Short mmCIF file of C-alpha atoms and ligand atoms in Angstrom, two decimals:
data_model
loop_
_atom_site.label_atom_id
_atom_site.label_comp_id
_atom_site.label_asym_id
_atom_site.label_seq_id
_atom_site.Cartn_x
_atom_site.Cartn_y
_atom_site.Cartn_z
CA MET A 259 74.34 -6.41 -14.10
CA ALA A 260 75.12 -10.09 -13.70
CA ALA A 261 78.79 -10.96 -13.37
CA PRO A 262 79.10 -13.68 -16.02
CA TRP A 263 82.60 -14.94 -15.19
CA GLU A 264 82.40 -15.57 -11.47
CA ASP A 265 83.49 -19.21 -11.80
CA VAL A 266 86.69 -18.47 -13.73
CA LEU A 267 87.64 -15.34 -11.78
CA ARG A 268 88.46 -17.50 -8.77
CA ASP A 269 90.48 -20.05 -10.72
CA ARG A 270 93.92 -18.44 -10.48
CA PRO A 271 95.89 -21.01 -12.59
CA ALA A 272 93.30 -20.79 -15.37
CA ILE A 273 93.44 -16.98 -15.23
CA GLN A 274 97.20 -16.98 -15.45
CA GLU A 275 97.21 -19.27 -18.46
CA ALA A 276 94.48 -17.25 -20.17
CA ALA A 277 96.41 -14.00 -19.54
CA ALA A 278 99.48 -15.38 -21.30
CA VAL A 279 97.36 -16.45 -24.28
CA ALA A 280 95.57 -13.09 -24.27
CA VAL A 281 98.79 -11.09 -24.54
CA ASP A 282 100.05 -13.20 -27.44
CA ALA A 283 96.67 -12.90 -29.15
CA ALA A 284 96.84 -9.11 -28.74
CA LEU A 285 100.30 -9.00 -30.32
CA LEU A 286 99.10 -11.22 -33.16
CA GLN A 287 95.98 -9.14 -33.83
CA GLY A 288 97.87 -5.85 -33.76
CA VAL A 289 96.33 -4.55 -30.52
CA LEU A 290 99.47 -2.44 -30.12
CA MET A 291 100.60 0.91 -28.80
CA ARG A 292 103.83 2.84 -28.78
CA THR A 293 105.46 3.00 -25.38
CA GLU A 294 105.49 5.83 -22.87
CA GLY A 295 109.30 5.83 -22.81
CA GLN A 296 109.63 6.14 -26.59
CA PRO A 297 106.39 7.70 -27.80
CA ASN A 298 107.82 8.63 -31.21
CA ALA A 299 109.51 5.34 -32.07
CA SER A 300 107.52 3.02 -34.32
CA ASP A 301 109.95 0.16 -33.79
CA VAL A 302 109.31 -0.02 -30.03
CA VAL A 303 105.74 -1.10 -29.32
CA ASN A 304 103.88 -3.19 -26.80
CA PHE A 305 100.35 -4.51 -26.50
CA ALA A 306 97.74 -1.87 -25.74
CA PRO A 307 96.22 -2.35 -22.27
CA PHE A 308 93.05 -4.45 -22.23
CA THR A 309 90.80 -6.44 -19.90
CA LEU A 310 91.37 -10.16 -19.64
CA LEU A 311 87.62 -10.84 -19.84
CA PRO A 312 84.92 -9.09 -21.82
CA SER A 313 82.61 -7.05 -19.58
CA ALA A 314 78.89 -7.58 -19.21
CA VAL A 315 76.76 -4.97 -20.99
CA PRO A 316 72.95 -5.07 -20.82
CA SER A 317 71.81 -5.79 -24.37
CA ALA A 318 68.86 -3.40 -24.13
CA LEU A 319 71.21 -0.48 -23.32
CA PHE A 320 73.64 -1.55 -26.04
CA GLU A 321 70.79 -1.46 -28.57
CA GLN A 322 69.53 1.85 -27.20
CA ALA A 323 72.98 3.39 -27.69
CA TYR A 324 73.10 2.20 -31.32
CA ALA A 325 69.54 3.32 -31.96
CA VAL A 326 70.18 6.92 -30.85
CA GLN A 327 73.42 7.37 -32.81
CA GLN A 328 71.86 8.57 -36.05
CA ASP A 329 69.88 11.08 -33.98
CA PHE A 330 73.09 12.38 -32.42
CA ASN A 331 74.72 12.61 -35.85
CA MET A 332 71.80 14.69 -37.05
CA LEU A 333 71.91 16.85 -33.91
CA VAL A 334 75.63 17.61 -34.12
CA ASP A 335 75.25 18.44 -37.78
CA ALA A 336 72.30 20.74 -37.05
CA ILE A 337 74.21 22.57 -34.29
CA SER A 338 77.19 23.07 -36.60
CA GLN A 339 74.90 24.97 -39.01
CA ASN A 340 73.23 27.08 -36.34
CA LYS A 341 75.28 30.23 -35.88
CA GLU A 342 72.80 31.85 -33.54
CA PHE A 343 72.81 28.85 -31.20
CA LEU A 344 76.61 28.53 -31.13
CA GLU A 345 77.06 32.27 -30.56
CA HIS A 346 74.51 32.42 -27.81
CA THR A 347 75.64 29.20 -26.09
CA LEU A 348 79.36 29.95 -26.13
CA ALA A 349 79.11 33.68 -25.35
CA SER A 350 79.91 33.32 -21.64
CA THR A 351 82.53 30.60 -22.19
CA ILE A 352 84.62 32.50 -24.71
CA LYS A 353 84.93 35.46 -22.36
CA VAL A 354 86.99 33.37 -19.95
CA ASP A 355 88.29 30.37 -21.92
CA ASP A 356 91.05 31.44 -24.32
CA PHE A 357 91.17 28.17 -26.25
CA THR A 358 87.46 28.05 -27.03
CA ALA A 359 87.65 31.77 -27.85
CA ARG A 360 90.41 31.14 -30.36
CA LEU A 361 88.45 28.36 -32.06
CA PHE A 362 85.43 30.62 -32.08
CA ARG A 363 87.40 33.41 -33.71
CA ILE A 364 88.32 31.11 -36.61
CA TYR A 365 84.68 30.07 -36.87
CA THR A 366 83.59 33.70 -37.15
CA GLN A 367 86.32 34.57 -39.62
CA VAL A 368 85.42 31.69 -41.92
CA LEU A 369 81.73 32.60 -41.88
CA GLU A 370 82.45 36.26 -42.59
CA GLU A 371 84.46 35.34 -45.65
CA GLY A 372 81.73 32.89 -46.76
CA LEU A 373 82.08 29.10 -46.71
CA ALA A 374 83.98 27.57 -49.61
CA GLN A 375 83.28 24.07 -48.26
CA SER A 376 80.06 22.42 -49.45
CA VAL A 377 80.61 18.76 -48.46
CA PHE A 378 80.76 17.96 -44.75
CA LEU A 379 82.02 14.82 -43.00
CA GLY A 380 81.38 14.09 -39.34
CA ILE A 381 83.00 11.28 -37.38
CA ASN A 382 82.03 11.29 -33.72
CA ARG A 383 81.82 8.99 -30.74
CA SER A 384 79.08 9.28 -28.17
CA ASP A 385 80.18 7.89 -24.79
CA TYR A 386 77.93 6.43 -22.10
CA MET A 387 77.97 4.80 -18.71
CA PHE A 388 75.30 2.57 -17.22
CA ASP A 389 73.92 4.52 -14.30
CA CYS A 390 72.50 2.52 -11.41
CA GLY A 391 71.74 5.53 -9.21
CA VAL A 392 71.21 4.44 -5.62
CA ASP A 393 70.15 0.92 -6.49
CA GLY A 394 67.96 0.98 -9.58
CA PRO A 395 68.13 -0.89 -12.89
CA PRO A 396 70.95 0.39 -15.10
CA ALA A 397 70.13 3.32 -17.40
CA LEU A 398 72.12 4.56 -20.40
CA LYS A 399 73.55 8.00 -19.60
CA GLN A 400 75.74 10.03 -21.94
CA ILE A 401 79.12 11.17 -20.63
CA GLU A 402 79.96 13.31 -23.64
CA ILE A 403 80.12 13.33 -27.42
CA ASN A 404 83.52 13.62 -29.13
CA THR A 405 83.38 15.43 -32.44
CA ILE A 406 87.11 15.71 -33.15
CA ALA A 407 89.75 12.95 -33.32
CA ALA A 408 87.41 10.39 -31.71
CA SER A 409 89.89 7.60 -31.20
CA PHE A 410 90.25 3.80 -30.98
CA GLY A 411 88.08 2.93 -33.98
CA GLY A 412 91.05 0.99 -35.32
CA LEU A 413 92.23 -0.83 -32.20
CA THR A 414 88.76 -1.77 -31.04
CA SER A 415 88.10 -3.45 -34.38
CA ARG A 416 90.68 -6.02 -33.24
CA THR A 417 89.85 -6.75 -29.61
CA VAL A 418 86.86 -9.04 -30.33
CA ALA A 419 89.20 -11.70 -31.71
CA VAL A 420 91.40 -11.47 -28.59
CA HIS A 421 88.52 -11.83 -26.15
CA GLY A 422 87.00 -14.60 -28.26
CA GLN A 423 90.21 -16.57 -27.93
CA VAL A 424 90.42 -15.95 -24.17
CA LEU A 425 86.91 -17.32 -23.70
CA LYS A 426 87.77 -20.40 -25.74
CA VAL A 427 90.89 -21.04 -23.64
CA LEU A 428 88.69 -20.76 -20.55
CA GLY A 429 86.33 -23.40 -21.91
CA LYS A 430 83.57 -20.99 -22.98
CA PRO A 431 83.29 -21.34 -26.77
CA GLN A 432 79.52 -20.68 -26.71
CA GLU A 433 80.04 -17.36 -24.99
CA ALA A 434 82.86 -16.52 -27.42
CA SER A 435 80.50 -16.88 -30.35
CA ARG A 436 78.14 -14.34 -28.76
CA LEU A 437 80.52 -11.36 -28.72
CA PRO A 438 78.98 -8.81 -31.10
CA PRO A 439 81.10 -8.23 -34.22
CA ASN A 440 82.65 -4.79 -34.47
CA ASN A 441 84.51 -2.98 -37.23
CA PRO A 442 84.39 0.80 -36.83
CA SER A 443 87.44 1.33 -39.02
CA ARG A 444 85.50 0.07 -42.02
CA GLY A 445 82.51 2.33 -41.40
CA LEU A 446 84.65 5.38 -40.76
CA ALA A 447 86.76 4.72 -43.85
CA LEU A 448 83.61 4.44 -45.97
CA GLY A 449 82.54 7.86 -44.70
CA ILE A 450 85.87 9.40 -45.62
CA ALA A 451 85.71 7.76 -49.05
CA LYS A 452 82.17 9.11 -49.59
CA ALA A 453 83.28 12.64 -48.72
CA TRP A 454 86.19 12.29 -51.12
CA GLU A 455 83.87 11.07 -53.88
CA LEU A 456 81.44 13.98 -53.41
CA TYR A 457 84.28 16.48 -53.41
CA GLY A 458 84.78 15.31 -56.97
CA SER A 459 88.43 14.44 -57.06
CA PRO A 460 89.44 13.07 -60.47
CA ARG A 461 92.17 10.74 -59.18
CA ASN A 462 92.51 7.72 -56.89
CA ILE A 463 92.46 8.20 -53.12
CA ARG A 464 95.93 8.94 -51.80
CA VAL A 465 96.56 9.53 -48.10
CA ILE A 466 99.23 11.92 -46.84
CA ARG A 467 100.06 12.68 -43.19
CA LYS A 468 101.10 16.19 -42.27
CA ARG A 469 101.58 18.31 -39.18
CA PHE A 470 100.03 21.74 -38.74
CA ARG A 471 103.58 23.01 -39.13
CA ASP A 472 103.88 21.40 -42.59
CA VAL A 473 100.60 23.02 -43.60
CA PHE A 474 101.88 26.37 -42.36
CA GLU A 475 105.06 26.00 -44.42
CA LYS A 476 103.74 24.37 -47.58
CA GLY A 477 99.95 24.59 -47.69
CA SER A 478 98.26 27.05 -50.03
CA LEU A 479 94.87 28.01 -51.47
CA ASP A 480 94.16 28.95 -55.08
CA GLU A 481 91.64 31.59 -56.14
CA ALA A 482 88.74 29.10 -55.68
CA ARG A 483 90.16 28.26 -52.24
CA ARG A 484 91.14 24.75 -53.28
CA LEU A 485 93.71 23.42 -50.81
CA TYR A 486 97.14 22.36 -52.06
CA MET A 487 99.94 20.53 -50.26
CA ASP A 488 103.20 20.04 -52.14
CA GLY A 489 101.42 20.92 -55.35
CA GLN A 490 98.63 18.37 -54.91
CA GLU A 491 94.97 19.19 -54.36
CA VAL A 492 93.53 17.90 -51.06
CA ALA A 493 89.90 16.73 -50.94
CA VAL A 494 89.48 15.67 -47.29
CA VAL A 495 91.30 16.77 -44.13
CA TYR A 496 91.04 14.49 -41.10
CA TYR A 497 92.32 16.16 -37.91
CA ARG A 498 94.25 13.76 -35.72
CA GLU A 499 94.97 16.64 -33.36
CA GLY A 500 93.90 20.21 -32.79
CA TYR A 501 91.62 19.62 -29.80
CA VAL A 502 93.91 20.77 -26.97
CA PRO A 503 95.75 24.07 -26.49
CA SER A 504 99.14 22.33 -26.52
CA ASN A 505 98.57 21.33 -30.16
CA TYR A 506 98.88 24.98 -31.20
CA ASP A 507 101.46 27.68 -31.50
CA GLU A 508 100.86 30.83 -33.59
CA GLN A 509 101.93 29.11 -36.81
CA ASN A 510 99.69 26.12 -36.12
CA TRP A 511 96.74 28.47 -35.56
CA GLU A 512 97.49 30.03 -38.94
CA ALA A 513 97.57 26.57 -40.52
CA ARG A 514 94.22 25.72 -38.92
CA LEU A 515 92.73 28.92 -40.31
CA LEU A 516 94.06 28.14 -43.79
CA LEU A 517 92.53 24.65 -43.69
CA GLU A 518 89.20 25.98 -42.43
CA ARG A 519 89.03 28.65 -45.14
CA SER A 520 89.61 26.03 -47.84
CA ARG A 521 87.07 24.11 -49.91
CA ALA A 522 88.44 20.81 -48.62
CA VAL A 523 86.12 18.65 -46.51
CA LYS A 524 87.33 19.03 -42.92
CA CYS A 525 86.59 16.28 -40.45
CA PRO A 526 85.46 18.06 -38.40
CA ASP A 527 85.00 21.60 -39.65
CA ILE A 528 85.50 24.23 -36.95
CA ALA A 529 81.75 24.57 -36.31
CA THR A 530 81.41 20.84 -35.63
CA GLN A 531 84.34 20.95 -33.24
CA LEU A 532 82.55 23.72 -31.33
CA ALA A 533 79.34 21.64 -31.36
CA GLY A 534 81.26 19.04 -29.31
CA THR A 535 82.14 21.40 -26.43
CA LYS A 536 80.89 20.60 -22.95
CA LYS A 537 79.15 23.97 -22.76
CA VAL A 538 77.05 23.00 -25.78
CA GLN A 539 76.27 19.63 -24.15
CA GLN A 540 75.02 21.42 -21.05
CA GLU A 541 72.84 23.85 -23.03
CA LEU A 542 71.25 20.95 -24.94
CA SER A 543 69.78 19.67 -21.70
CA ARG A 544 67.69 22.84 -21.18
CA PRO A 545 63.98 22.24 -21.79
CA GLY A 546 63.00 23.18 -25.34
CA THR A 547 66.52 23.38 -26.80
CA LEU A 548 66.48 20.02 -28.62
CA GLU A 549 63.03 20.79 -30.01
CA ARG A 550 64.30 24.08 -31.42
CA LEU A 551 67.39 22.46 -32.95
CA LEU A 552 65.54 19.51 -34.48
CA PRO A 553 62.09 20.73 -35.47
CA GLY A 554 59.86 17.97 -36.80
CA HIS A 555 61.94 15.22 -35.17
CA ALA A 556 59.99 14.57 -31.98
CA GLU A 557 60.98 10.90 -31.71
CA ALA A 558 64.67 11.63 -32.18
CA VAL A 559 64.40 14.32 -29.49
CA THR A 560 62.84 11.83 -27.06
CA ARG A 561 65.53 9.22 -27.75
CA ILE A 562 68.31 11.78 -27.30
CA ARG A 563 66.88 13.30 -24.13
CA ALA A 564 66.50 9.86 -22.50
CA THR A 565 70.31 9.59 -22.44
CA PHE A 566 70.96 12.92 -20.70
CA ALA A 567 72.22 13.06 -17.14
CA GLY A 568 71.62 16.22 -15.09
CA LEU A 569 73.69 19.11 -16.50
CA TYR A 570 73.95 22.58 -14.98
CA SER A 571 75.15 25.99 -16.12
CA LEU A 572 77.55 28.01 -13.97
CA ASP A 573 76.90 31.23 -15.90
CA MET A 574 76.86 34.39 -13.79
CA GLY A 575 73.47 35.13 -12.25
CA ALA A 576 70.99 33.64 -9.81
CA GLU A 577 70.73 30.24 -11.56
CA GLY A 578 74.51 29.77 -11.58
CA ASP A 579 74.79 30.93 -7.95
CA LYS A 580 72.31 28.26 -6.92
CA VAL A 581 74.12 25.57 -8.90
CA ALA A 582 77.48 26.50 -7.35
CA ALA A 583 76.00 26.39 -3.85
CA MET A 584 74.38 23.01 -4.56
CA ALA A 585 77.69 21.51 -5.74
CA ILE A 586 79.69 22.92 -2.83
CA ALA A 587 77.16 21.48 -0.37
CA ASP A 588 77.30 17.97 -1.89
CA PRO A 589 80.41 17.62 -4.09
CA ASP A 590 80.29 13.82 -4.32
CA ARG A 591 77.09 14.00 -6.33
CA PHE A 592 78.72 15.91 -9.20
CA VAL A 593 81.54 16.27 -11.72
CA LEU A 594 82.97 19.71 -12.57
CA LYS A 595 84.15 19.91 -16.19
CA PRO A 596 86.23 22.55 -17.98
CA GLN A 597 86.08 22.98 -21.80
CA ARG A 598 88.84 20.45 -22.40
CA GLU A 599 89.22 17.11 -24.15
CA GLY A 600 91.48 14.15 -23.73
CA GLY A 601 90.86 13.04 -20.14
CA GLY A 602 92.23 14.03 -16.76
CA ASN A 603 90.69 17.51 -16.61
CA ASN A 604 87.57 16.98 -14.54
CA LEU A 605 87.22 17.69 -10.84
CA TYR A 606 85.53 15.48 -8.25
CA GLY A 607 84.71 15.45 -4.57
CA GLU A 608 86.94 17.57 -2.35
CA ASP A 609 88.88 19.03 -5.34
CA LEU A 610 85.60 20.10 -6.89
CA ARG A 611 84.51 21.79 -3.67
CA GLN A 612 87.78 23.64 -3.19
CA VAL A 613 87.98 24.95 -6.76
CA LEU A 614 84.36 25.99 -6.85
CA GLU A 615 84.61 27.76 -3.52
CA LYS A 616 87.52 29.75 -4.82
CA ILE A 617 85.83 30.85 -8.06
CA ARG A 618 82.17 30.87 -7.06
CA ASP A 619 81.84 34.66 -7.32
CA SER A 620 84.17 35.09 -10.29
CA PRO A 621 83.34 34.88 -14.03
CA GLN A 622 86.04 32.18 -14.12
CA ARG A 623 83.38 29.71 -13.04
CA THR A 624 81.71 30.01 -16.45
CA SER A 625 84.61 28.14 -18.05
CA TYR A 626 83.18 25.02 -16.33
CA ILE A 627 79.93 23.11 -16.45
CA LEU A 628 78.53 20.90 -13.70
CA MET A 629 77.20 17.40 -14.27
CA ASP A 630 75.54 14.73 -12.14
CA LYS A 631 78.00 11.98 -11.34
CA ILE A 632 77.00 8.72 -12.98
CA LYS A 633 77.27 5.67 -10.77
CA PRO A 634 77.71 2.38 -12.60
CA ARG A 635 77.72 -0.93 -10.74
CA PRO A 636 81.29 -2.29 -10.60
CA ALA A 637 82.33 -5.78 -11.74
CA MET A 638 85.53 -7.74 -11.12
CA ASN A 639 88.01 -8.16 -13.95
CA TYR A 640 91.74 -8.37 -14.60
CA LEU A 641 93.44 -5.44 -16.35
CA LEU A 642 96.37 -6.47 -18.54
CA ARG A 643 99.10 -3.86 -18.91
CA ALA A 644 102.66 -4.26 -20.12
CA HIS A 645 105.16 -4.43 -17.22
CA SER A 646 102.39 -4.71 -14.61
CA PRO A 647 101.59 -7.69 -12.40
CA LEU A 648 98.32 -9.53 -13.02
CA GLN A 649 95.86 -8.01 -10.60
CA GLU A 650 92.17 -8.32 -9.98
CA SER A 651 90.29 -4.99 -9.94
CA GLU A 652 86.80 -3.73 -9.32
CA CYS A 653 85.93 -2.10 -12.62
CA ILE A 654 83.45 0.15 -14.38
CA SER A 655 82.99 0.51 -18.13
CA GLU A 656 82.20 3.26 -20.62
CA LEU A 657 80.56 2.39 -23.93
CA GLY A 658 81.17 4.55 -26.99
CA ILE A 659 79.28 4.38 -30.28
CA PHE A 660 80.97 5.69 -33.42
CA GLY A 661 78.85 7.79 -35.75
CA VAL A 662 79.62 8.85 -39.30
CA TYR A 663 77.70 11.17 -41.61
CA VAL A 664 78.21 13.10 -44.82
CA ARG A 665 76.25 16.15 -45.89
CA ARG A 666 76.26 17.84 -49.31
CA GLY A 667 74.78 21.33 -49.11
CA SER A 668 71.71 20.78 -46.95
CA GLU A 669 71.21 17.08 -47.77
CA LEU A 670 72.46 14.34 -45.43
CA VAL A 671 73.61 11.68 -47.88
CA LEU A 672 75.02 9.27 -45.29
CA ASN A 673 74.11 8.85 -41.60
CA LYS A 674 75.21 5.72 -39.76
CA ALA A 675 76.41 4.13 -36.57
CA ALA A 676 79.78 2.60 -37.41
CA GLY A 677 80.64 0.40 -34.43
CA HIS A 678 81.43 0.57 -30.74
CA LEU A 679 84.20 0.90 -28.18
CA LEU A 680 84.16 -0.37 -24.63
CA ARG A 681 86.72 1.04 -22.20
CA THR A 682 87.06 -0.19 -18.65
CA LYS A 683 88.90 1.18 -15.64
CA ALA A 684 89.38 0.40 -11.98
CA VAL A 685 86.79 2.19 -9.82
CA GLU A 686 89.40 4.16 -7.88
CA HIS A 687 90.13 6.29 -10.97
CA ALA A 688 87.56 9.03 -11.38
CA ASP A 689 88.83 10.24 -14.74
CA GLY A 690 90.98 9.41 -17.71
CA GLY A 691 91.00 7.37 -20.89
CA VAL A 692 93.19 4.71 -22.47
CA ALA A 693 95.75 7.19 -23.80
CA ALA A 694 95.95 8.76 -20.31
CA GLY A 695 96.95 5.33 -18.92
CA VAL A 696 93.80 4.81 -16.84
CA ALA A 697 91.22 2.93 -18.90
CA VAL A 698 91.89 -0.19 -20.97
CA LEU A 699 90.28 -1.69 -24.07
CA ASP A 700 87.42 -4.10 -23.56
CA THR A 701 84.73 -5.96 -25.52
CA PRO A 702 81.05 -5.99 -24.55
CA TYR A 703 79.50 -9.32 -23.59
CA LEU A 704 75.78 -8.84 -23.98
CA VAL A 705 73.60 -9.99 -21.08
P1 LIG T 1053 87.17 14.17 -21.81
O1 LIG T 1053 86.82 15.09 -22.89
O2 LIG T 1053 88.37 14.59 -21.04
O3 LIG T 1053 87.23 12.74 -22.28
P2 LIG T 1053 84.82 13.32 -20.32
O4 LIG T 1053 83.59 14.10 -20.14
O5 LIG T 1053 84.73 12.15 -21.22
O6 LIG T 1053 85.97 14.32 -20.77
O7 LIG T 1053 85.33 12.85 -18.90
C1 LIG T 1053 86.50 12.05 -18.74
C2 LIG T 1053 86.19 10.82 -17.89
O8 LIG T 1053 85.64 11.21 -16.64
C3 LIG T 1053 85.14 9.90 -18.50
O9 LIG T 1053 85.74 8.97 -19.38
C4 LIG T 1053 84.55 9.24 -17.28
O10 LIG T 1053 85.37 8.17 -16.84
C5 LIG T 1053 84.62 10.33 -16.23
N1 LIG T 1053 83.34 11.07 -16.17
C6 LIG T 1053 82.99 12.14 -16.92
N2 LIG T 1053 81.76 12.57 -16.63
C7 LIG T 1053 81.29 11.76 -15.67
C8 LIG T 1053 80.06 11.68 -14.94
N3 LIG T 1053 79.08 12.54 -15.16
N4 LIG T 1053 79.94 10.70 -14.01
C9 LIG T 1053 80.95 9.83 -13.78
N5 LIG T 1053 82.11 9.86 -14.42
C10 LIG T 1053 82.31 10.79 -15.36
MG1 LIG T 1054 85.75 11.47 -22.82
#
């Protein structure tokens, strides 16, 4: 990838001036976050961390990522309706991973009772890096797909304006006009509105925010399993949390079960959350699996498979034994991933080797999957963070594409890519997202 800003990166006074403008532009555009010190105070905010300069993204890979998004929407939706596949794929995982097991139990319970929900809304984000291998041309490789609480659709709708202004201040108005427009919040909101419309609510859209605890205390179902909160019927439930064990105590699990049993459109329903697990991702890479899940969609299958990196099962047996031995012999080639979301859970290098050596003969190893490590080519940039000095860093980026779809019964009535997110981090950090304090918001500059 060409480094498009080499001239300005060396001009320290220009960089300093642009950084000051950038921070004010971020405040003005609402690129804001609550602070670590006061995470629950809405009257103490600062700018969300972001790169000073937009990062180069090969336009062919950018287009490829957009082009495969409707295929991924269709795939996730198909998995969520395939009980046999989910059961078979997660069988080994749920024996050792309590959290996935608990989600799976709700899934089974809801199916046994019979689904009351007939309209389905999916909002996901498929994340990629540009793999250069040893020294090849960059290739689009999927890191993972997030099917619950896929974040930053709102903030990233606002970073284009900030980076456009930075480029203008640096005397690059032409380049500023070439940043691709981006408004995921609009696309995602349209999906939610469509689900609401199909649910058939007679009134105007009203949004309420509740915790699982509130649902436990005040939520109820009527005889048709319509969901009520404070006496009002709820058409669509968007989960802002519920993807990590710490989001749940016993009462919160009960609330989740109540919501899942209801007619309301859940985004995502429990099956779609399970479709986003790393174990499912690994099973999808087995030869023949995509073809079975998407019969009659050969071109979609080819587009999807082209984005897969090497993924390996650690299930008990000869295949898993071989995979474990391979990773222990060459840990720097791989990433070891547990069934967790939210960043900071993966193992690399020496940590990977040590953990895998300890559990290589125990069923505990099946709570992980192994993945080839993707190696993007780094580029220099400045990361802007509140209370941090301006510092040049060697950086790598991760591109996410937001997908939104709505299904009524068996008919997909909406299936779209809704926008993108670029996150960038210094190369020394193996893991972690923006919320984890590692990556920062960025804007793609197509080259
Ligand atoms: P999470 O659900 O915690 O977000 P991810 O699979 O997205 O899990 O991994 C977290 C981070 O780890 C990614 O944002 C990326 O920076 C890094 N990462 C994950 N998989 C790979 C990989 N195969 N190669 C290189 N880096 C990876
Ligand atoms: Mg991730």
